[in-house]
CSV table of C-alpha atoms in Angstrom, one decimal:
chain,number,residue,atom,x,y,z
A,220,MET,CA,1.7,11.9,-8.0
A,221,LEU,CA,-1.6,10.4,-6.7
A,222,ASN,CA,0.5,7.9,-4.7
A,223,LEU,CA,1.1,10.8,-2.3
A,224,PHE,CA,-2.6,10.5,-1.3
A,225,LYS,CA,-2.9,6.8,-0.8
A,226,LYS,CA,-1.9,6.7,2.9
A,227,LYS,CA,-3.9,8.3,5.6
A,228,TYR,CA,-2.5,9.5,8.9
A,229,THR,CA,-3.8,10.3,12.4
A,230,VAL,CA,-4.5,14.0,12.9
A,231,LYS,CA,-3.6,15.2,16.4
A,232,LEU,CA,-6.5,16.9,18.2
A,233,PHE,CA,-6.1,19.4,21.1
A,234,VAL,CA,-9.4,20.5,22.6
A,235,CYS,CA,-9.0,23.7,24.6
A,236,LYS,CA,-11.3,25.8,26.8
A,237,ASP,CA,-10.9,29.0,24.8
A,238,GLU,CA,-8.9,31.0,22.3
A,239,GLU,CA,-6.3,31.9,24.9
A,240,GLU,CA,-5.5,28.3,25.6
A,241,ILE,CA,-5.4,27.6,21.9
A,242,ALA,CA,-3.0,30.4,21.3
A,243,GLU,CA,-0.8,29.4,24.3
A,244,LYS,CA,-0.5,25.8,23.1
A,245,SER,CA,-0.2,26.4,19.4
A,246,SER,CA,2.3,29.2,19.8
A,247,LYS,CA,4.7,26.7,21.5
A,248,ILE,CA,4.9,24.8,18.2
A,249,PHE,CA,5.9,27.9,16.4
A,250,ILE,CA,8.3,29.1,19.1
A,251,ASP,CA,10.0,25.7,19.1
A,252,GLN,CA,10.2,25.8,15.3
A,253,ILE,CA,11.8,29.2,15.2
A,254,SER,CA,14.1,28.5,18.1
A,255,SER,CA,15.4,25.3,16.6
A,256,LYS,CA,15.6,26.7,13.0
A,257,PRO,CA,16.0,30.5,13.1
A,258,ASN,CA,15.7,30.7,9.3
A,259,SER,CA,12.5,28.8,9.1
A,260,ILE,CA,10.0,29.2,6.3
A,261,LEU,CA,6.5,29.8,7.8
A,262,GLY,CA,3.2,29.5,6.0
A,263,LEU,CA,0.8,32.1,7.4
A,264,ALA,CA,-3.0,32.6,7.3
A,265,THR,CA,-5.4,35.5,7.8
A,266,GLY,CA,-8.7,35.7,9.5
A,267,SER,CA,-9.7,35.8,13.2
A,268,SER,CA,-8.4,32.3,14.1
A,269,PRO,CA,-4.7,32.9,14.0
A,270,VAL,CA,-4.7,36.4,15.6
A,271,PRO,CA,-4.3,35.2,19.2
A,272,LEU,CA,-1.4,33.0,18.0
A,273,TYR,CA,0.3,36.0,16.3
A,274,LYS,CA,-0.1,38.0,19.5
A,275,LYS,CA,1.8,35.2,21.4
A,276,LEU,CA,4.6,35.3,18.7
A,277,ILE,CA,4.8,39.1,19.0
A,278,LYS,CA,5.2,38.8,22.8
A,279,ALA,CA,7.9,36.1,22.4
A,280,ASN,CA,9.7,38.3,19.9
A,281,LYS,CA,9.7,41.3,22.2
A,282,GLU,CA,10.9,39.2,25.1
A,283,LYS,CA,13.8,38.1,22.9
A,284,LYS,CA,12.8,34.4,23.0
A,285,ILE,CA,12.6,34.3,19.2
A,286,SER,CA,13.8,36.4,16.3
A,287,PHE,CA,12.2,36.9,12.9
A,288,GLU,CA,15.3,38.4,11.4
A,289,GLN,CA,16.0,35.3,9.2
A,290,ILE,CA,12.4,34.1,8.9
A,291,LYS,CA,10.7,34.0,5.5
A,292,THR,CA,6.9,33.8,5.2
A,293,PHE,CA,4.5,32.7,2.5
A,294,ASN,CA,0.8,33.6,2.9
A,295,LEU,CA,-1.9,31.3,1.9
A,296,ASP,CA,-4.0,33.6,-0.2
A,297,GLU,CA,-5.0,37.1,-1.3
A,298,TYR,CA,-8.1,38.8,-2.8
A,299,ILE,CA,-8.3,39.8,-6.4
A,300,GLY,CA,-10.0,43.0,-7.5
A,301,LEU,CA,-10.2,44.6,-4.0
A,302,SER,CA,-11.8,48.1,-4.3
A,303,SER,CA,-9.8,51.1,-3.2
A,304,ASP,CA,-12.4,51.7,-0.4
A,305,TYR,CA,-11.4,48.4,1.2
A,306,ILE,CA,-7.7,48.2,0.4
A,307,ASP,CA,-7.1,47.8,4.2
A,308,GLN,CA,-8.9,44.4,3.9
A,309,SER,CA,-6.1,43.0,1.7
A,310,TYR,CA,-4.4,40.1,3.4
A,311,LYS,CA,-1.1,41.9,3.0
A,312,SER,CA,-2.5,44.8,5.1
A,313,PHE,CA,-3.9,42.2,7.6
A,314,MET,CA,-0.5,40.6,8.1
A,315,ASN,CA,1.3,43.9,8.4
A,316,GLU,CA,-1.2,45.0,11.0
A,317,ASN,CA,-1.4,41.8,13.0
A,318,LEU,CA,2.2,40.5,12.9
A,319,PHE,CA,4.8,42.0,10.6
A,320,LYS,CA,4.9,45.6,12.0
A,321,SER,CA,5.4,44.3,15.5
A,322,VAL,CA,8.3,41.9,15.0
A,323,ASN,CA,11.8,42.2,13.5
A,324,ILE,CA,11.0,40.7,10.1
A,325,SER,CA,12.2,42.1,6.8
A,326,LEU,CA,9.2,42.8,4.6
A,327,ALA,CA,11.4,41.6,1.7
A,328,ASN,CA,11.1,38.1,3.2
A,329,THR,CA,7.3,38.1,3.2
A,330,HIS,CA,5.5,36.7,0.2
A,331,PHE,CA,1.9,36.7,-1.1
A,332,PRO,CA,0.3,35.1,-4.1
A,333,TYR,CA,-1.0,37.4,-6.8
A,334,LYS,CA,-2.9,36.6,-10.0
A,335,LYS,CA,0.2,37.5,-12.1
A,336,ASN,CA,2.6,35.3,-10.1
A,337,CYS,CA,0.3,32.4,-9.0
A,338,GLU,CA,1.9,29.9,-11.4
A,339,LYS,CA,5.4,30.8,-10.0
A,340,TYR,CA,4.4,30.8,-6.3
A,341,ASP,CA,4.9,27.1,-5.7
A,342,LYS,CA,8.3,27.3,-7.3
A,343,GLU,CA,9.2,30.3,-5.1
A,344,ILE,CA,8.2,28.2,-2.0
A,345,LYS,CA,10.3,25.3,-3.2
A,346,ASN,CA,13.3,27.5,-4.0
A,347,ALA,CA,13.1,28.9,-0.5
A,348,GLY,CA,13.4,25.4,0.9
A,349,GLY,CA,9.8,24.5,1.4
A,350,ILE,CA,7.4,25.5,4.2
A,351,ASP,CA,8.5,24.2,7.6
A,352,LEU,CA,5.3,25.1,9.5
A,353,GLN,CA,2.0,26.1,8.1
A,354,VAL,CA,-0.9,27.6,10.0
A,355,LEU,CA,-4.5,27.2,8.7
A,356,GLY,CA,-7.9,28.5,9.6
A,357,LEU,CA,-11.1,26.7,8.6
A,358,GLY,CA,-14.1,27.7,6.7
A,359,VAL,CA,-17.7,26.8,7.7
A,360,ASN,CA,-17.9,24.6,4.6
A,361,GLY,CA,-14.5,23.0,5.4
A,362,HIS,CA,-12.4,25.1,3.1
A,363,ILE,CA,-8.7,25.6,3.8
A,364,ALA,CA,-7.3,28.8,2.4
A,365,PHE,CA,-9.7,29.4,-0.5
A,366,ASN,CA,-9.8,25.8,-1.6
A,367,GLU,CA,-13.5,25.4,-1.7
A,368,PRO,CA,-15.5,22.1,-1.8
A,369,GLY,CA,-14.6,20.0,-4.9
A,370,THR,CA,-11.0,21.3,-5.2
A,371,LYS,CA,-8.7,18.6,-6.4
A,372,LEU,CA,-6.0,17.2,-4.2
A,373,SER,CA,-3.5,17.9,-7.0
A,374,ALA,CA,-4.3,21.7,-7.0
A,375,LYS,CA,-1.3,24.0,-6.8
A,376,THR,CA,-1.5,27.8,-6.3
A,377,HIS,CA,-4.4,29.0,-8.5
A,378,VAL,CA,-7.2,31.6,-9.0
A,379,VAL,CA,-10.6,30.7,-7.6
A,380,LYS,CA,-14.1,32.0,-7.5
A,381,ILE,CA,-15.2,32.7,-4.0
A,382,THR,CA,-18.4,30.9,-3.0
A,383,LYS,CA,-21.5,32.5,-1.7
A,384,SER,CA,-21.1,31.0,1.7
A,385,THR,CA,-17.5,32.3,2.0
A,386,LYS,CA,-18.5,35.8,0.8
A,387,GLU,CA,-21.3,35.9,3.4
A,388,ALA,CA,-18.8,34.8,6.1
A,389,ASN,CA,-16.3,37.5,5.0
A,390,ALA,CA,-18.9,40.3,4.6
A,391,ARG,CA,-18.3,41.4,8.2
A,392,PHE,CA,-15.0,42.9,7.0
A,393,PHE,CA,-16.9,44.8,4.3
A,394,ASP,CA,-19.5,46.7,6.4
A,395,GLY,CA,-21.7,43.7,6.2
A,396,ASP,CA,-22.2,44.1,2.4
A,397,VAL,CA,-21.7,40.8,0.6
A,398,SER,CA,-21.6,42.7,-2.8
A,399,LYS,CA,-18.4,44.4,-1.6
A,400,VAL,CA,-16.5,41.1,-1.0
A,401,PRO,CA,-14.3,40.3,-4.0
A,402,SER,CA,-15.5,37.5,-6.2
A,403,GLU,CA,-12.1,36.1,-6.9
A,404,ALA,CA,-9.0,35.2,-4.9
A,405,VAL,CA,-5.6,33.5,-5.5
A,406,THR,CA,-4.8,30.7,-3.1
A,407,MET,CA,-2.3,28.0,-2.4
A,408,GLY,CA,-3.7,24.8,-3.6
A,409,ILE,CA,-4.3,21.7,-1.5
A,410,LYS,CA,-1.1,20.0,-2.8
A,411,THR,CA,0.8,23.2,-2.0
A,412,ILE,CA,-0.5,23.2,1.6
A,413,LEU,CA,0.2,19.5,2.0
A,414,SER,CA,3.8,20.0,1.0
A,415,ALA,CA,4.5,21.8,4.3
A,416,LYS,CA,6.5,19.8,6.8
A,417,LYS,CA,4.2,20.5,9.7
A,418,ILE,CA,0.6,21.9,9.8
A,419,VAL,CA,-1.3,23.6,12.6
A,420,LEU,CA,-5.1,24.2,12.1
A,421,ILE,CA,-7.1,26.4,14.4
A,422,ALA,CA,-10.9,26.5,14.6
A,423,THR,CA,-13.3,27.9,17.1
A,424,GLY,CA,-17.0,28.3,17.6
A,425,PRO,CA,-20.1,26.2,16.8
A,426,LYS,CA,-20.1,27.1,13.1
A,427,LYS,CA,-16.9,25.1,12.6
A,428,ALA,CA,-18.1,22.0,14.4
A,429,GLU,CA,-19.5,20.2,11.3
A,430,ALA,CA,-16.2,20.7,9.4
A,431,ILE,CA,-14.2,19.5,12.4
A,432,ALA,CA,-16.4,16.4,12.7
A,433,LYS,CA,-15.9,15.6,9.0
A,434,LEU,CA,-12.2,15.8,9.5
A,435,PHE,CA,-12.2,13.4,12.5
A,436,ALA,CA,-14.5,11.0,10.8
A,437,ASN,CA,-11.2,9.9,9.3
A,438,LYS,CA,-12.6,9.7,5.7
A,439,TYR,CA,-11.5,11.8,2.8
A,440,ASP,CA,-14.4,13.7,1.2
A,441,PRO,CA,-13.8,16.2,-1.6
A,442,LYS,CA,-16.9,18.1,-0.5
A,443,TRP,CA,-15.0,18.9,2.7
A,444,PRO,CA,-11.5,20.1,1.7
A,445,CYS,CA,-10.2,20.0,5.3
A,446,THR,CA,-10.4,16.2,5.1
A,447,SER,CA,-7.4,16.4,2.7
A,448,LEU,CA,-5.3,16.9,5.9
A,449,LEU,CA,-5.7,13.2,6.5
A,450,PHE,CA,-3.0,12.7,3.9
A,451,HIS,CA,-0.4,14.6,5.9
A,452,LYS,CA,1.7,12.9,8.5
A,453,ASP,CA,2.1,15.9,10.9
A,454,VAL,CA,-1.1,17.9,11.5
A,455,SER,CA,-2.1,19.4,14.8
A,456,VAL,CA,-5.7,20.7,15.2
A,457,PHE,CA,-6.5,23.1,18.0
A,458,VAL,CA,-10.2,23.7,18.7
A,459,ASP,CA,-12.4,25.0,21.5
A,460,TYR,CA,-15.2,22.9,23.1
A,461,GLN,CA,-17.8,24.3,20.6
A,462,ALA,CA,-15.8,23.4,17.5
A,463,ALA,CA,-15.3,19.9,18.9
A,464,SER,CA,-18.9,19.4,19.9
A,465,LYS,CA,-19.9,17.2,16.9
A,466,ILE,CA,-17.0,14.9,16.9
A,467,VAL,CA,-18.3,11.3,17.4
A,468,ASN,CA,-16.7,9.2,20.2
A,469,SER,CA,-14.3,12.1,21.0
């Protein structure tokens, strides 16, 4: 299995002026994918980074350029132990609000990992035909999904403890109270993510600059999970000027 991680590839970089340009360019990859394969399997992410992209896909759907009728989706992750006061912060609620309710997708075709099904999630993805196109956000510490620093390349969908830095970053969704952020989540593993046929990563702002610089240093470092993307042959990274500011010789 480790043979999968012996060859490194060149990650494609697209530096854009702002979120609007990122959304415009990255959405074309998704629109082309859905147009060429109407029953595509999409891997989806939550957080602020993919929201402008989702707005472009909603627009394309309303303009009849693409249809989600046959699309199946698998989300990267979900909180464990979310309190009833913040149930609207579940990633399922996020996806319903920011994409699903506005396109012609069957909710029966949308999938999320849960603690009780995490061991079966990879098999569900495989049985569906595998993810054709996966979108990723990026953590300040380089995490992808909830794969925190030190996560093994061989990790499949699993339960994780959320790090302090990630809890602090997500506190804005919990009235700024870090103690209200769940301490656990279930996430696709790095191996699960790398099994997608194509990957699009979106990152904006100066806080993401160090992680992006680590990725484009072209050296795998387990302390920076995003560098695992070097082992995938089709990764497109979309960043703004601030996120690209620390790339050496860019």
